[in-house]
Amino acid sequence: MLIVMDHLASQEQIDAVSKRIRSLGLMPQPIPGENRVAIGVLGNHGYVDEEPFRDLSGIQQLIHVSKPYKLVSRDFRPNDTRVTLAGNVTIGWSEAPVTIAGPCAVENRDQVLTAARAVKKAGATVLRGGVFKPRTGPHTFQGVGYEGLEILAEARAETGLAIVTEVMRIDQLERVAAVADFLQIGARNMQNFDLLKEVGQIDKPVMLKRGMSATVEEFLAAAEYIVSEGNEQVVLCERGIRTFETALRNTLDLGIVPYLRQLTHLPVIVDPSHATGRRDIIGPVAKAALVVGAAGIMVEVHPEPAQALCDGPQALTPGDFHRLMRELDTLG
Amino acid sequence: MLIVMDHLASQEQIDAVSKRIRSLGLMPQPIPGENRVAIGVLGNHGYVDEEPFRDLSGIQQLIHVSKPYKLVSRDFRPNDTRVTLAGNVTIGWSEAPVTIAGPCAVENRDQVLTAARAVKKAGATVLRGGVFKPRTGPHTFQGVGYEGLEILAEARAETGLAIVTEVMRIDQLERVAAVADFLQIGARNMQNFDLLKEVGQIDKPVMLKRGMSATVEEFLAAAEYIVSEGNEQVVLCERGIRTFETALRNTLDLGIVPYLRQLTHLPVIVDPSHATGRRDIIGPVAKAALVVGAAGIMVEVHPEPAQALCDGPQALTPGDFHRLMRELDTLG
Amino acid sequence: MLIVMDHLASQEQIDAVSKRIRSLGLMPQPIPGENRVAIGVLGNHGYVDEEPFRDLSGIQQLIHVSKPYKLVSRDFRPNDTRVTLAGNVTIGWSEAPVTIAGPCAVENRDQVLTAARAVKKAGATVLRGGVFKPRTGPHTFQGVGYEGLEILAEARAETGLAIVTEVMRIDQLERVAAVADFLQIGARNMQNFDLLKEVGQIDKPVMLKRGMSATVEEFLAAAEYIVSEGNEQVVLCERGIRTFETALRNTLDLGIVPYLRQLTHLPVIVDPSHATGRRDIIGPVAKAALVVGAAGIMVEVHPEPAQALCDGPQALTPGDFHRLMRELDTLG
Amino acid sequence: MLIVMDHLASQEQIDAVSKRIRSLGLMPQPIPGENRVAIGVLGNHGYVDEEPFRDLSGIQQLIHVSKPYKLVSRDFRPNDTRVTLAGNVTIGWSEAPVTIAGPCAVENRDQVLTAARAVKKAGATVLRGGVFKPRTGPHTFQGVGYEGLEILAEARAETGLAIVTEVMRIDQLERVAAVADFLQIGARNMQNFDLLKEVGQIDKPVMLKRGMSATVEEFLAAAEYIVSEGNEQVVLCERGIRTFETALRNTLDLGIVPYLRQLTHLPVIVDPSHATGRRDIIGPVAKAALVVGAAGIMVEVHPEPAQALCDGPQALTPGDFHRLMRELDTLG
């Protein structure tokens, strides 16, 4: 950590900071400048807590050199994590990219089975489908609940696809984990830290979606919550952030994918459906995601988007999806 | 709702939209323009669901005239909601502004009692103090847990202050509600919809903090989750949003306060501590919050900010807080 | 345009709006809802000015169906614009993608000629190099000025590359246009409307960079300034926007490229150097830009990035650039 | 400056950085950490240029301790700058707050004289009115041009108000400065560096508006352009920034005002009209601006907002303005 002193800081204030650093068993290293002094903190093992320095007077700024995460970083583990789902699906930076597809929400048996057969045939290996749906307002469809799990299990039995579904509450975890192969934590829950800790204690792979206003650092720190409880089977899912630009549903910077590859051994997949919100833009963005090196994509597919109870405009038809998969084949 | 057709939409596509509108028991009203046609939807009672229109081809945009919330709006209830806490504290747009003060986190008995006595003496009527703390990374102080509730209760017994504390998990609700007068839902949980529904079923006032990337519309829709479960005792807390500007901790637009006063009957208070993150800016912003008409403020006060386990740099000392309260007196 | 009335609007207020609409030679079309009335405006040719409606009381919101640009839209001209530079370079949505490369700033003859030979050999067809540099603060390198133009011209004469360089002031236009093949308007000047009007009167192709906080609509409206003065040879350059995320230099959403392709006939190229600000991320983003259909890319290349007077960390070496071009070849 | 090395940086890379620092006449100061080394740069006078360090391999991040501005900082000049306009108006942090009022745009003689008399009577001391108007698209009113200056001069002659008007082009400067008392640089031109340099060479006070995506640091660096050319009579005008929140026209964080007061000796005024875009929110925000210590406010006033050619919805009527001024009186 670097402690930048105010330009008006007195020698007493500077000395007080140095003394505090020493009291923590660390070493102060003054760095004088023209207008102000900065003090380096030496000897720490990992992230230095800000608290002990916070109220000393005369401090202008605390700058961290270390990061608020460690276990998920390349510094800590240089080799890629490989996340294996039932059904022989493996997700990792150097694996063949995975394709997760299916409806936003489980609506009924026919809808799910039709979608599952179609995405299987087109080449997907994981089926998505929410049984609990987070919705902005309370007056819209909220998901079919637990009975949807049985429909997903039936689709898996028939097609061999692994299944991923979202958990929103801690008390859902046990029943959902008993069925699903892969547990999704949604963007709105990326900083629901209690939920993160609980999925950290379960022996199931977890997909953590980026929060819509989360920085890359916060995204990794959220994953750290899961990994530090013991569950190292974590896949990150980039789905764009909220900005002033509303032309598309979110703002997706694909440059973040190779950047994350430098920072973390956890694989990163991309969700072009939520990123764009528009059927006609999903295809190009999905291709671009693979080109920048994403470990996979997750795409919404619905047998009849016009009848979808949720996110219809960003769902591909089975035919669209089939064509997209053929185009992705040509990238390889 | 207004459905704007693509400029290339065919008459068949326009007719299909009109037919769909009629099939829902509503009336289409075409509005031809130079380049494109828009179709008004008439006859609806409240928010029109987008789903049935979504996958019809030839549609460029769906524009809502109604909003995704209703019960919390002035349209629905013109008169101010008055939220009453134990201890004869009432919060409302036309009530005397409330002052909530105390430490970020409950650390120990001495700290809380010292803070409580100081904020009581300076004129606050509600004591804040978190026993569970949401933190970005897992390697920092996470709160003292349930035993902190007894400390808060002791401070209330001695000072007569009402107490507010945050709930983060559904399974904490019962024990926390048995002690606290006022339940806080934090910014990170503003869209933890299951938690919102549960506090909606409890007979305790709730303070809902704005999410750091929530729009005003989403903020009100989140409150709608609580109110639609039956709990109408909701106070909104504005604490700034996340933007590109990092000079202060968050970006707080106080113009939102009078704007919300037009939209909702629920009272809005302001948290200048989290908004600014800097002790030296809290005072001016607190005063400005009252000048724009906020129903109250919430301020962090710690007996020794330099020793605080959480958010020290944004905590006032008891002396600072006393001076601030005297300055606020002069505004009235 | 749609005029949404306040839910408390009186019949008199509604009538006043209708009367104002008729006074403009247009037709009001009321669309009653449950809580409020909206009034469609019919009969307009293009964008309806807001001003005449603005201060009528009882209006909640004005919603435009038409856009503040016309000449640059696909509605107006369905066929792609093809922009031709001297040197037989043509830029257009359906043309082979163009590659523009070279140093951020012209520093000296050796630097430019070395860069020009290298980028030509690797396959670029346009040489970039700024002779005037907009810099955040006044105490850094501001460009070599007009003499740089002669260096660029020499590089063109030797290599056959077309040259593009930025103009910042109206009084530079004539001298720069006498030499350059392609005039760049930088991001900071995207809404320097007087400069836009002046380049609109010149017979030279123009590259307009997106402003760092410009919406897609404002970006197209800025291009409309140039085209409405008569210069239709405009290329748009997407280079990312400013958001809360600072991991990379800007936030580049490549989904905007296919979205713009739907809205405008003007070609769009992408600048991965400014978008990312990091040498190691430029390559993947450049490839992704071509995959989403961009009409070209602009990349910074410097013979010795470590010695660059400007933007060194985002410049590729000639060797890096050569390798990137070979990778791009494999995409086609 | 602090240079943070990559955790994989070799000793050779670290040595190369130290050598480069020494070659610039500065001193390297290594600060070893657990995972990586940082190197402090000692001995600099002011801002250290990044360029010479940029392409050395093994560097993760460059962190500036000094800022890209100096002359405008409190570090450089602790005492407040007082800006004096003709007409005995003085603007400064410790002066009585100034009120600037008048129409967005000069439309005609009657409109300006009516507005001038009204704002004078209500207590304003400076009249605003644009003769050149920057507009998003080319198909709307662009201002009356130079003849508007004579109207403003007539209003000044009659009322004694000082006058402020915007300059957009360098070639307008001489004619505008011959008449106006105070030159406005608009938000879109905050980084039109050539225009800044030119107004820096003129002997007239300048009001610099914050760009809609400018950081505080960039805002001050833009002012530095003017001051470093010799013109120290600069007033900063905060008018909000662009964010994802569109409830109001811009997002205005008033905490920035006391924050700027710490950083700079230049006075800061606030424009609540552009910040909010809504007549009904201007009043509370204007009051709050004075409460946080702004050196003044600028408010749009139009005799008949309903007929305004520009920004009608954010203009106060003379009656509204008179009432606002009476309310502001009670704050003092």
PDB file of N, CA and C in Angstrom, chain B residues 180-228:
ATOM      1  N   ALA B 180     -35.062  -5.022  16.554  1.00  0.00           N
ATOM      2  CA  ALA B 180     -34.926  -3.709  15.910  1.00  0.00           C
ATOM      3  C   ALA B 180     -36.277  -3.030  15.729  1.00  0.00           C
ATOM      4  N   ASP B 181     -36.237  -1.690  15.653  1.00  0.00           N
ATOM      5  CA  ASP B 181     -37.451  -0.917  15.386  1.00  0.00           C
ATOM      6  C   ASP B 181     -37.636  -0.666  13.902  1.00  0.00           C
ATOM      7  N   PHE B 182     -36.557  -0.877  13.151  1.00  0.00           N
ATOM      8  CA  PHE B 182     -36.530  -0.383  11.774  1.00  0.00           C
ATOM      9  C   PHE B 182     -35.510  -1.278  11.061  1.00  0.00           C
ATOM     10  N   LEU B 183     -35.933  -1.902   9.951  1.00  0.00           N
ATOM     11  CA  LEU B 183     -35.076  -2.874   9.273  1.00  0.00           C
ATOM     12  C   LEU B 183     -34.479  -2.248   8.019  1.00  0.00           C
ATOM     13  N   GLN B 184     -33.181  -2.296   7.900  1.00  0.00           N
ATOM     14  CA  GLN B 184     -32.530  -1.735   6.718  1.00  0.00           C
ATOM     15  C   GLN B 184     -32.255  -2.817   5.685  1.00  0.00           C
ATOM     16  N   ILE B 185     -32.629  -2.539   4.425  1.00  0.00           N
ATOM     17  CA  ILE B 185     -32.216  -3.377   3.297  1.00  0.00           C
ATOM     18  C   ILE B 185     -31.120  -2.593   2.582  1.00  0.00           C
ATOM     19  N   GLY B 186     -29.951  -3.171   2.488  1.00  0.00           N
ATOM     20  CA  GLY B 186     -28.800  -2.445   1.943  1.00  0.00           C
ATOM     21  C   GLY B 186     -28.847  -2.298   0.434  1.00  0.00           C
ATOM     22  N   ALA B 187     -27.988  -1.417  -0.072  1.00  0.00           N
ATOM     23  CA  ALA B 187     -27.944  -1.126  -1.502  1.00  0.00           C
ATOM     24  C   ALA B 187     -27.702  -2.387  -2.333  1.00  0.00           C
ATOM     25  N   ARG B 188     -26.816  -3.260  -1.853  1.00  0.00           N
ATOM     26  CA  ARG B 188     -26.497  -4.466  -2.626  1.00  0.00           C
ATOM     27  C   ARG B 188     -27.678  -5.430  -2.690  1.00  0.00           C
ATOM     28  N   ASN B 189     -28.625  -5.293  -1.777  1.00  0.00           N
ATOM     29  CA  ASN B 189     -29.792  -6.176  -1.768  1.00  0.00           C
ATOM     30  C   ASN B 189     -31.053  -5.512  -2.302  1.00  0.00           C
ATOM     31  N   MET B 190     -30.925  -4.344  -2.916  1.00  0.00           N
ATOM     32  CA  MET B 190     -32.138  -3.654  -3.374  1.00  0.00           C
ATOM     33  C   MET B 190     -32.934  -4.502  -4.360  1.00  0.00           C
ATOM     34  N   GLN B 191     -32.250  -5.367  -5.101  1.00  0.00           N
ATOM     35  CA  GLN B 191     -32.976  -6.248  -6.014  1.00  0.00           C
ATOM     36  C   GLN B 191     -32.860  -7.710  -5.590  1.00  0.00           C
ATOM     37  N   ASN B 192     -32.691  -7.942  -4.292  1.00  0.00           N
ATOM     38  CA  ASN B 192     -32.799  -9.294  -3.736  1.00  0.00           C
ATOM     39  C   ASN B 192     -34.289  -9.492  -3.455  1.00  0.00           C
ATOM     40  N   PHE B 193     -34.988  -9.884  -4.517  1.00  0.00           N
ATOM     41  CA  PHE B 193     -36.451  -9.797  -4.488  1.00  0.00           C
ATOM     42  C   PHE B 193     -37.080 -10.696  -3.427  1.00  0.00           C
ATOM     43  N   ASP B 194     -36.446 -11.840  -3.168  1.00  0.00           N
ATOM     44  CA  ASP B 194     -37.008 -12.713  -2.136  1.00  0.00           C
ATOM     45  C   ASP B 194     -36.928 -12.069  -0.763  1.00  0.00           C
ATOM     46  N   LEU B 195     -35.840 -11.388  -0.511  1.00  0.00           N
ATOM     47  CA  LEU B 195     -35.708 -10.684   0.773  1.00  0.00           C
ATOM     48  C   LEU B 195     -36.756  -9.568   0.865  1.00  0.00           C
ATOM     49  N   LEU B 196     -36.970  -8.868  -0.236  1.00  0.00           N
ATOM     50  CA  LEU B 196     -37.980  -7.803  -0.245  1.00  0.00           C
ATOM     51  C   LEU B 196     -39.370  -8.359   0.065  1.00  0.00           C
ATOM     52  N   LYS B 197     -39.680  -9.495  -0.564  1.00  0.00           N
ATOM     53  CA  LYS B 197     -41.015 -10.080  -0.314  1.00  0.00           C
ATOM     54  C   LYS B 197     -41.165 -10.467   1.150  1.00  0.00           C
ATOM     55  N   GLU B 198     -40.103 -10.988   1.744  1.00  0.00           N
ATOM     56  CA  GLU B 198     -40.203 -11.425   3.141  1.00  0.00           C
ATOM     57  C   GLU B 198     -40.380 -10.232   4.084  1.00  0.00           C
ATOM     58  N   VAL B 199     -39.623  -9.165   3.873  1.00  0.00           N
ATOM     59  CA  VAL B 199     -39.837  -8.010   4.758  1.00  0.00           C
ATOM     60  C   VAL B 199     -41.190  -7.369   4.484  1.00  0.00           C
ATOM     61  N   GLY B 200     -41.739  -7.655   3.312  1.00  0.00           N
ATOM     62  CA  GLY B 200     -43.087  -7.167   3.015  1.00  0.00           C
ATOM     63  C   GLY B 200     -44.161  -7.845   3.849  1.00  0.00           C
ATOM     64  N   GLN B 201     -43.795  -8.963   4.438  1.00  0.00           N
ATOM     65  CA  GLN B 201     -44.795  -9.708   5.211  1.00  0.00           C
ATOM     66  C   GLN B 201     -44.632  -9.513   6.716  1.00  0.00           C
ATOM     67  N   ILE B 202     -43.730  -8.613   7.085  1.00  0.00           N
ATOM     68  CA  ILE B 202     -43.445  -8.378   8.502  1.00  0.00           C
ATOM     69  C   ILE B 202     -44.047  -7.047   8.910  1.00  0.00           C
ATOM     70  N   ASP B 203     -44.401  -6.950  10.162  1.00  0.00           N
ATOM     71  CA  ASP B 203     -45.016  -5.716  10.647  1.00  0.00           C
ATOM     72  C   ASP B 203     -43.967  -4.820  11.315  1.00  0.00           C
ATOM     73  N   LYS B 204     -43.014  -4.394  10.522  1.00  0.00           N
ATOM     74  CA  LYS B 204     -41.958  -3.493  11.008  1.00  0.00           C
ATOM     75  C   LYS B 204     -41.629  -2.517   9.891  1.00  0.00           C
ATOM     76  N   PRO B 205     -41.343  -1.271  10.222  1.00  0.00           N
ATOM     77  CA  PRO B 205     -40.912  -0.347   9.173  1.00  0.00           C
ATOM     78  C   PRO B 205     -39.596  -0.803   8.524  1.00  0.00           C
ATOM     79  N   VAL B 206     -39.481  -0.501   7.248  1.00  0.00           N
ATOM     80  CA  VAL B 206     -38.324  -0.923   6.462  1.00  0.00           C
ATOM     81  C   VAL B 206     -37.672   0.299   5.810  1.00  0.00           C
ATOM     82  N   MET B 207     -36.334   0.359   5.859  1.00  0.00           N
ATOM     83  CA  MET B 207     -35.606   1.371   5.099  1.00  0.00           C
ATOM     84  C   MET B 207     -34.935   0.677   3.924  1.00  0.00           C
ATOM     85  N   LEU B 208     -35.293   1.100   2.704  1.00  0.00           N
ATOM     86  CA  LEU B 208     -34.758   0.486   1.494  1.00  0.00           C
ATOM     87  C   LEU B 208     -33.738   1.423   0.881  1.00  0.00           C
ATOM     88  N   LYS B 209     -32.481   0.988   0.823  1.00  0.00           N
ATOM     89  CA  LYS B 209     -31.458   1.843   0.216  1.00  0.00           C
ATOM     90  C   LYS B 209     -31.412   1.638  -1.301  1.00  0.00           C
ATOM     91  N   ARG B 210     -31.132   2.721  -2.004  1.00  0.00           N
ATOM     92  CA  ARG B 210     -31.051   2.651  -3.462  1.00  0.00           C
ATOM     93  C   ARG B 210     -29.824   1.843  -3.890  1.00  0.00           C
ATOM     94  N   GLY B 211     -29.996   0.936  -4.827  1.00  0.00           N
ATOM     95  CA  GLY B 211     -28.873   0.184  -5.388  1.00  0.00           C
ATOM     96  C   GLY B 211     -27.937   1.099  -6.146  1.00  0.00           C
ATOM     97  N   MET B 212     -26.672   0.724  -6.214  1.00  0.00           N
ATOM     98  CA  MET B 212     -25.703   1.682  -6.750  1.00  0.00           C
ATOM     99  C   MET B 212     -25.815   1.859  -8.263  1.00  0.00           C
ATOM    100  N   SER B 213     -26.529   0.950  -8.922  1.00  0.00           N
ATOM    101  CA  SER B 213     -26.775   1.201 -10.344  1.00  0.00           C
ATOM    102  C   SER B 213     -28.260   1.154 -10.663  1.00  0.00           C
ATOM    103  N   ALA B 214     -29.081   1.404  -9.666  1.00  0.00           N
ATOM    104  CA  ALA B 214     -30.529   1.361  -9.885  1.00  0.00           C
ATOM    105  C   ALA B 214     -31.036   2.694 -10.417  1.00  0.00           C
ATOM    106  N   THR B 215     -31.925   2.638 -11.394  1.00  0.00           N
ATOM    107  CA  THR B 215     -32.631   3.843 -11.822  1.00  0.00           C
ATOM    108  C   THR B 215     -33.698   4.184 -10.785  1.00  0.00           C
ATOM    109  N   VAL B 216     -34.214   5.393 -10.884  1.00  0.00           N
ATOM    110  CA  VAL B 216     -35.323   5.796 -10.018  1.00  0.00           C
ATOM    111  C   VAL B 216     -36.504   4.835 -10.203  1.00  0.00           C
ATOM    112  N   GLU B 217     -36.744   4.439 -11.433  1.00  0.00           N
ATOM    113  CA  GLU B 217     -37.861   3.540 -11.697  1.00  0.00           C
ATOM    114  C   GLU B 217     -37.656   2.183 -11.026  1.00  0.00           C
ATOM    115  N   GLU B 218     -36.441   1.655 -11.094  1.00  0.00           N
ATOM    116  CA  GLU B 218     -36.156   0.377 -10.439  1.00  0.00           C
ATOM    117  C   GLU B 218     -36.224   0.494  -8.919  1.00  0.00           C
ATOM    118  N   PHE B 219     -35.815   1.629  -8.407  1.00  0.00           N
ATOM    119  CA  PHE B 219     -35.847   1.881  -6.960  1.00  0.00           C
ATOM    120  C   PHE B 219     -37.314   1.806  -6.489  1.00  0.00           C
ATOM    121  N   LEU B 220     -38.181   2.472  -7.217  1.00  0.00           N
ATOM    122  CA  LEU B 220     -39.596   2.446  -6.833  1.00  0.00           C
ATOM    123  C   LEU B 220     -40.205   1.059  -7.050  1.00  0.00           C
ATOM    124  N   ALA B 221     -39.791   0.368  -8.101  1.00  0.00           N
ATOM    125  CA  ALA B 221     -40.316  -0.982  -8.343  1.00  0.00           C
ATOM    126  C   ALA B 221     -39.863  -1.935  -7.238  1.00  0.00           C
ATOM    127  N   ALA B 222     -38.678  -1.711  -6.674  1.00  0.00           N
ATOM    128  CA  ALA B 222     -38.212  -2.542  -5.556  1.00  0.00           C
ATOM    129  C   ALA B 222     -39.076  -2.283  -4.315  1.00  0.00           C
ATOM    130  N   ALA B 223     -39.387  -1.008  -4.068  1.00  0.00           N
ATOM    131  CA  ALA B 223     -40.282  -0.695  -2.947  1.00  0.00           C
ATOM    132  C   ALA B 223     -41.653  -1.325  -3.170  1.00  0.00           C
ATOM    133  N   GLU B 224     -42.074  -1.378  -4.424  1.00  0.00           N
ATOM    134  CA  GLU B 224     -43.370  -1.983  -4.760  1.00  0.00           C
ATOM    135  C   GLU B 224     -43.418  -3.447  -4.312  1.00  0.00           C
ATOM    136  N   TYR B 225     -42.273  -4.156  -4.412  1.00  0.00           N
ATOM    137  CA  TYR B 225     -42.222  -5.548  -3.934  1.00  0.00           C
ATOM    138  C   TYR B 225     -42.615  -5.629  -2.455  1.00  0.00           C
ATOM    139  N   ILE B 226     -42.116  -4.705  -1.666  1.00  0.00           N
ATOM    140  CA  ILE B 226     -42.405  -4.735  -0.226  1.00  0.00           C
ATOM    141  C   ILE B 226     -43.862  -4.373   0.027  1.00  0.00           C
ATOM    142  N   VAL B 227     -44.275  -3.271  -0.581  1.00  0.00           N
ATOM    143  CA  VAL B 227     -45.634  -2.782  -0.320  1.00  0.00           C
ATOM    144  C   VAL B 227     -46.678  -3.761  -0.836  1.00  0.00           C
ATOM    145  N   SER B 228     -46.382  -4.428  -1.952  1.00  0.00           N
ATOM    146  CA  SER B 228     -47.425  -5.306  -2.482  1.00  0.00           C
ATOM    147  C   SER B 228     -47.596  -6.563  -1.640  1.00  0.00           C
TER     148      SER B 228
END
